Short mmCIF file of C-alpha atoms in Angstrom, two decimals:
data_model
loop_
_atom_site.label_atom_id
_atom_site.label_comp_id
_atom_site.label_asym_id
_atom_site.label_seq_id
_atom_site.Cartn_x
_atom_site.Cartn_y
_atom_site.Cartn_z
CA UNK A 1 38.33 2.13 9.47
CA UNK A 2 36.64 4.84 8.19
CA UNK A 3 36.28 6.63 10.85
CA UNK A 4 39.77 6.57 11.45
CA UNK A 5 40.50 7.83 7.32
CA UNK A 6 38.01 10.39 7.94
CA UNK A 7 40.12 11.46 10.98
CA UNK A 8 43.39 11.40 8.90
CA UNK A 9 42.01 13.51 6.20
CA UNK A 10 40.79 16.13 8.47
CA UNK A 11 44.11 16.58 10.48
CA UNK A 12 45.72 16.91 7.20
CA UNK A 13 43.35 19.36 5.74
CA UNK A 14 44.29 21.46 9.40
CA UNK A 15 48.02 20.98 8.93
CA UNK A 16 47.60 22.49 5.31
CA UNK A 17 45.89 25.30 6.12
CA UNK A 18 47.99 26.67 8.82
CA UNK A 19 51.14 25.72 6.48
CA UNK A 20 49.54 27.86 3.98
CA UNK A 21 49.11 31.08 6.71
CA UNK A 22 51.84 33.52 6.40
CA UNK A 23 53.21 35.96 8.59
CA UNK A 24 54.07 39.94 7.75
CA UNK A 25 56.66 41.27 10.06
CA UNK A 26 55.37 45.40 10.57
CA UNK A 27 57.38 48.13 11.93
CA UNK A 28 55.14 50.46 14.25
CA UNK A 29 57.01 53.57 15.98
CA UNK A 30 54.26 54.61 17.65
CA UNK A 31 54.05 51.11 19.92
CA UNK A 32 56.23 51.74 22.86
CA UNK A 33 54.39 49.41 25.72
CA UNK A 34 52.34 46.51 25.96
CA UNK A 35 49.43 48.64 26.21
CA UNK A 36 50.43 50.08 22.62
CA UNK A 37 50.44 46.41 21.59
CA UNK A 38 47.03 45.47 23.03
CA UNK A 39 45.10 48.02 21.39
CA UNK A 40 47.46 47.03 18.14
CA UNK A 41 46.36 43.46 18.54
CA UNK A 42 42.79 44.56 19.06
CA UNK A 43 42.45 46.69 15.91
CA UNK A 44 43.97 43.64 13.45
CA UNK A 45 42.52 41.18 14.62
CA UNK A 46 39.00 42.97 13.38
CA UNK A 47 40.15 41.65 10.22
CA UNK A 48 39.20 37.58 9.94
CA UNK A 49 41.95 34.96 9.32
CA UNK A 50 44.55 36.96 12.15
CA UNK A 51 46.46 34.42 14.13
CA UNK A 52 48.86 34.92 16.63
CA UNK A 53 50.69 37.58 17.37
CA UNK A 54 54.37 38.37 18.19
CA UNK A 55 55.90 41.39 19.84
CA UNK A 56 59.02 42.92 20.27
CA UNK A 57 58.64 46.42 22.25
CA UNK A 58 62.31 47.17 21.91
CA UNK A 59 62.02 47.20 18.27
CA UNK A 60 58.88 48.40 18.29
CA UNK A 61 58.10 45.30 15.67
CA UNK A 62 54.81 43.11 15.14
CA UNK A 63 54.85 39.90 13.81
CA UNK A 64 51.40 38.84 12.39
CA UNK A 65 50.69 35.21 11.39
CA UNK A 66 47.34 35.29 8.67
CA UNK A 67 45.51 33.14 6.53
CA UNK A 68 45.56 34.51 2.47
CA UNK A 69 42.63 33.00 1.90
CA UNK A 70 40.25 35.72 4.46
CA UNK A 71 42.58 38.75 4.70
CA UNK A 72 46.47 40.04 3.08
CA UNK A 73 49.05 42.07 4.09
CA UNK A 74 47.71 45.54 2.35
CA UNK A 75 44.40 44.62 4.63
CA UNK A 76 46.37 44.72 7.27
CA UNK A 77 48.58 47.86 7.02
CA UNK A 78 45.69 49.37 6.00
CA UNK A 79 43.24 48.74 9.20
CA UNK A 80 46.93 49.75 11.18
CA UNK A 81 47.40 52.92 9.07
CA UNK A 82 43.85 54.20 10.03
CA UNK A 83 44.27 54.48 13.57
CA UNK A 84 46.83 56.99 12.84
CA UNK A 85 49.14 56.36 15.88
CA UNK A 86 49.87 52.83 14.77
CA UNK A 87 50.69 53.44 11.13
CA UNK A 88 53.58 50.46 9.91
CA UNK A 89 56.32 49.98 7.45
CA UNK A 90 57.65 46.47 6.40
CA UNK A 91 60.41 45.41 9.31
CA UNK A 92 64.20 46.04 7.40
CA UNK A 93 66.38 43.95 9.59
CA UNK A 94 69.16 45.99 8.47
CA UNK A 95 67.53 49.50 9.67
CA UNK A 96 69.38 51.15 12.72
CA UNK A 97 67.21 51.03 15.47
CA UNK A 98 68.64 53.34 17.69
CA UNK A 99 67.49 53.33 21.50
CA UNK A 100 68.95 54.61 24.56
CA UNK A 101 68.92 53.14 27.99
CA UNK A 102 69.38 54.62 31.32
CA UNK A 103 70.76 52.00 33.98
CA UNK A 104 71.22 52.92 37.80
CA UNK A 105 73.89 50.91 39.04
CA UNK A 106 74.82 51.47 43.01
CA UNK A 107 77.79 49.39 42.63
CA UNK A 108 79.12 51.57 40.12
CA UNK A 109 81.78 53.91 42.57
CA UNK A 110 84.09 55.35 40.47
CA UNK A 111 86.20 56.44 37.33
CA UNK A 112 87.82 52.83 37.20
CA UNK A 113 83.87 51.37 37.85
CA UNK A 114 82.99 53.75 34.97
CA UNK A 115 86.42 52.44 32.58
CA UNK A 116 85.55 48.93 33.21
CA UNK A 117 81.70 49.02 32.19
CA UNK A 118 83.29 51.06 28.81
CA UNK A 119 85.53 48.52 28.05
CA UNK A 120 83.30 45.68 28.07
CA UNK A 121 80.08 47.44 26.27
CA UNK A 122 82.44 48.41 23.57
CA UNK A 123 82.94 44.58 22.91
CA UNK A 124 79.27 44.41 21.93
CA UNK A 125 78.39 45.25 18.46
CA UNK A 126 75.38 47.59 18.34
CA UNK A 127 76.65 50.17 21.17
CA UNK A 128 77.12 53.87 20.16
CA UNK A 129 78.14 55.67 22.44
CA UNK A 130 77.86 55.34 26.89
CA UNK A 131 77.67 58.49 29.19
CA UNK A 132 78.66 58.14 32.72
CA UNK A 133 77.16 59.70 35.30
CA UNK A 134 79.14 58.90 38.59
CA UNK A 135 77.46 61.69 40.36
CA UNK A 136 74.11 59.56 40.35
CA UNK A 137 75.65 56.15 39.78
CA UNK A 138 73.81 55.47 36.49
CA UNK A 139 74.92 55.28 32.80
CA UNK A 140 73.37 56.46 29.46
CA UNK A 141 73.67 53.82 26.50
CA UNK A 142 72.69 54.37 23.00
CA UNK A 143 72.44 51.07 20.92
CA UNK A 144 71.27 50.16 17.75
CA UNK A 145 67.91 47.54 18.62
CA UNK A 146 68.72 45.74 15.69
CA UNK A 147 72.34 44.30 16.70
CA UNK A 148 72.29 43.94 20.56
CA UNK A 149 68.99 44.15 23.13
CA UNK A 150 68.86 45.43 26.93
CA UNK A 151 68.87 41.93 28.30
CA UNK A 152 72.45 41.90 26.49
CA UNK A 153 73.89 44.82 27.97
CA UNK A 154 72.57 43.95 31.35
CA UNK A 155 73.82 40.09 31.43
CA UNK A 156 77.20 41.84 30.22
CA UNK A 157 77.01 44.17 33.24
CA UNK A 158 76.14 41.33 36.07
CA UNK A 159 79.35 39.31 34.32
CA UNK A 160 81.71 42.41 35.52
CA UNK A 161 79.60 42.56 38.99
CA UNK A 162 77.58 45.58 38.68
CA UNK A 163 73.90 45.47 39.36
CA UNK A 164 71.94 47.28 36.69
CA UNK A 165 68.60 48.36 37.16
CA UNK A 166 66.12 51.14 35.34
CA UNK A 167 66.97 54.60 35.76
CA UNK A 168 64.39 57.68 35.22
CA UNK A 169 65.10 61.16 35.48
CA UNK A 170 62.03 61.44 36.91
CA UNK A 171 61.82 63.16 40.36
CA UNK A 172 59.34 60.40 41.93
CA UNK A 173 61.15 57.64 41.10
CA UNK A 174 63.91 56.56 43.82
CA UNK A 175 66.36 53.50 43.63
CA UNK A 176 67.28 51.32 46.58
CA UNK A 177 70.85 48.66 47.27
CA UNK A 178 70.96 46.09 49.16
CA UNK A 179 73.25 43.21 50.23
CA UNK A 180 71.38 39.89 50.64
CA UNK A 181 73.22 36.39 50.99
CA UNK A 182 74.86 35.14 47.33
CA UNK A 183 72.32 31.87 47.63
CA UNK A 184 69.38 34.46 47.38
CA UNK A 185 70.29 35.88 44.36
CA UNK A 186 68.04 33.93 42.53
CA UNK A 187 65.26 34.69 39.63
CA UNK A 188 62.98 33.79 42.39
CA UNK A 189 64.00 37.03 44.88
CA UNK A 190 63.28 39.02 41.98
CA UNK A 191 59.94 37.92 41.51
CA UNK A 192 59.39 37.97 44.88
CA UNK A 193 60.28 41.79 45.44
CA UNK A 194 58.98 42.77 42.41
CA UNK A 195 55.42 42.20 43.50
CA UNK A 196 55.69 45.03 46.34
CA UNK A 197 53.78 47.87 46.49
CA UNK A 198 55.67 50.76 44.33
CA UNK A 199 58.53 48.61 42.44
CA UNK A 200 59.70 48.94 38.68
CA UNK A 201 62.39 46.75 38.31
CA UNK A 202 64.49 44.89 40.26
CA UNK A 203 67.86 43.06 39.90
CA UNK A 204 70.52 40.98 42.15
CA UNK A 205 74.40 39.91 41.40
CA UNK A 206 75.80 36.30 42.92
CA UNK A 207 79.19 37.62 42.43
CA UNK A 208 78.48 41.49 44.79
CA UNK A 209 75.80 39.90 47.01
CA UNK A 210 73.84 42.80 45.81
CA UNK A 211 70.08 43.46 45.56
CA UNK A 212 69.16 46.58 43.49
CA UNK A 213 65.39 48.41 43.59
CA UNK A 214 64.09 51.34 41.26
CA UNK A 215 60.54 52.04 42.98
CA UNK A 216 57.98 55.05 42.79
CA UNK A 217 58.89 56.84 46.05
CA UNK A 218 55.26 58.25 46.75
CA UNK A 219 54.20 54.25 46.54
CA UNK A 220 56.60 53.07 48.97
CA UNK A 221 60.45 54.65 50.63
CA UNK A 222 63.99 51.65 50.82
CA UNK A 223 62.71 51.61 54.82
CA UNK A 224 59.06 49.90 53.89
CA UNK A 225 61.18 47.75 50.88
CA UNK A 226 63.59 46.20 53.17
CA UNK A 227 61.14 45.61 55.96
CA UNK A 228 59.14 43.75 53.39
CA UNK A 229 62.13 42.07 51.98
CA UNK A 230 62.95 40.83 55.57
CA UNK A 231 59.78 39.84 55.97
CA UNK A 232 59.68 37.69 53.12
CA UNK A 233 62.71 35.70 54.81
CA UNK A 234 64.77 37.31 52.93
CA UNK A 235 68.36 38.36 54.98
CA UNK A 236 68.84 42.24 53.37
CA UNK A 237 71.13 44.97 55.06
CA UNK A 238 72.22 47.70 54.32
CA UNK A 239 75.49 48.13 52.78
CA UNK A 240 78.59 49.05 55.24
CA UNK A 241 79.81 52.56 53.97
CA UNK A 242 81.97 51.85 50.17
CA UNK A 243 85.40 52.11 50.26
CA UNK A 244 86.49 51.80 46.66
CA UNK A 245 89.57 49.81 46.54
CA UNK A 246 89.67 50.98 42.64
CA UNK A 247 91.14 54.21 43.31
CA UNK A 248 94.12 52.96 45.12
#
């Protein structure tokens, strides 16, 4: 029996203490990637009492769970602020976060393509402003990070039928389309390509049949992709020659 007391007392002296950690939510502008946030987490949690640790890269935002009792808040800014790069402000969840987004979209043929995507991205609060590009299939969104996210924007997208994938202005980066069967439109096919030699990001849309690509095009070329995808038993073609049915 008093074993089992003894037991009692000292879950309940665990489940106070991490009741009595708190958690500082830190802006850092300088944190773009998860690299930025691994050599964040490394520096804080010098300091003793640091518990876990929650990103968000789109806001660039840390939240840092800490026991009062080793370390505090100023500690913690303070250890931040002397990297230099990784200086923080408190997180104001009213702040406009602006960030922009580039999306290549091969499905995405026309003015009336271009008029659609508008109208529906104007329906989410947080968008400022969209640029079409029809020249290169891809559009330009600028959106506050605070009201709406890119997972938002794309889900909207993939609703309407368009399959939205990273764009870079960057000469060695290439994007690839592809039809595969509806049925493999699946998280798994994504996961599955997106372990390829030379791939970025990769999406698919049940409602086109449509497998998008952006890859690094001195990695790999859309020939080597959909010979891979193929050979992972998965039925990609090319797509027959667009005929836009919009403009009629």
């Amino acid at each position: 029996m008093k074993k089992q007391l003894s037991l009692v007392a000292a879950i309940l002296f665990c489940t106070n203490l991490t009741a009595a950690n708190e958690t500082i939510v830190l802006r850092i502008k300088g944190m773009r990637c998860e690299e930025c946030g691994h050599k964040v987490s490394t520096v804080v949690r010098k300091l003793a009492g640091i518990g876990k640790m929650d990103f968000d890269f789109e806001k660039r935002t840390v939240a840092i769970e800490y026991d009062p009792a080793q370390t505090c808040a100023d500690s913690i800014t303070a250890r931040l602020a002397a990297t230099g790069r990784y200086k923080s402000i408190p997180y104001d969840k009213n702040e406009v976060i602006r960030r922009g987004l580039g999306l290549q979209m091969g499905d995405m043929h026309c003015q009336n393509c271009a008029d659609r995507i508008a109208k529906r991205l104007e329906a989410i609060e947080g968008i400022d402003s969209m640029s079409p590009h029809l020249d290169k299939q891809y559009m330009f969104i600028r959106y506050d990070a605070n009201k709406t996210c890119q997972k938002v924007i794309r889900d909207a997208l993939g609703e309407l039928g368009f399959t939205p994938v990273n764009y870079y202005t960057s000469k060695d980066i290439s994007f690839a389309y592809f039809n595969v069967p509806k049925e493999a439109c699946t998280d798994a096919t994504i996961e599955e390509v997106l372990v390829l030699d030379g791939v970025d990001d990769v999406n698919v849309n049940p409602k086109r049949g449509s497998l998008a690509i952006t890859y690094i095009n001195n990695q790999t070329t859309a020939e080597k992709l959909l010979e891979a995808i193929q050979a992972a038993g998965i039925k990609a073609t090319l797509p027959p020659a667009h005929e836009c049915k919009e403009n009629k």
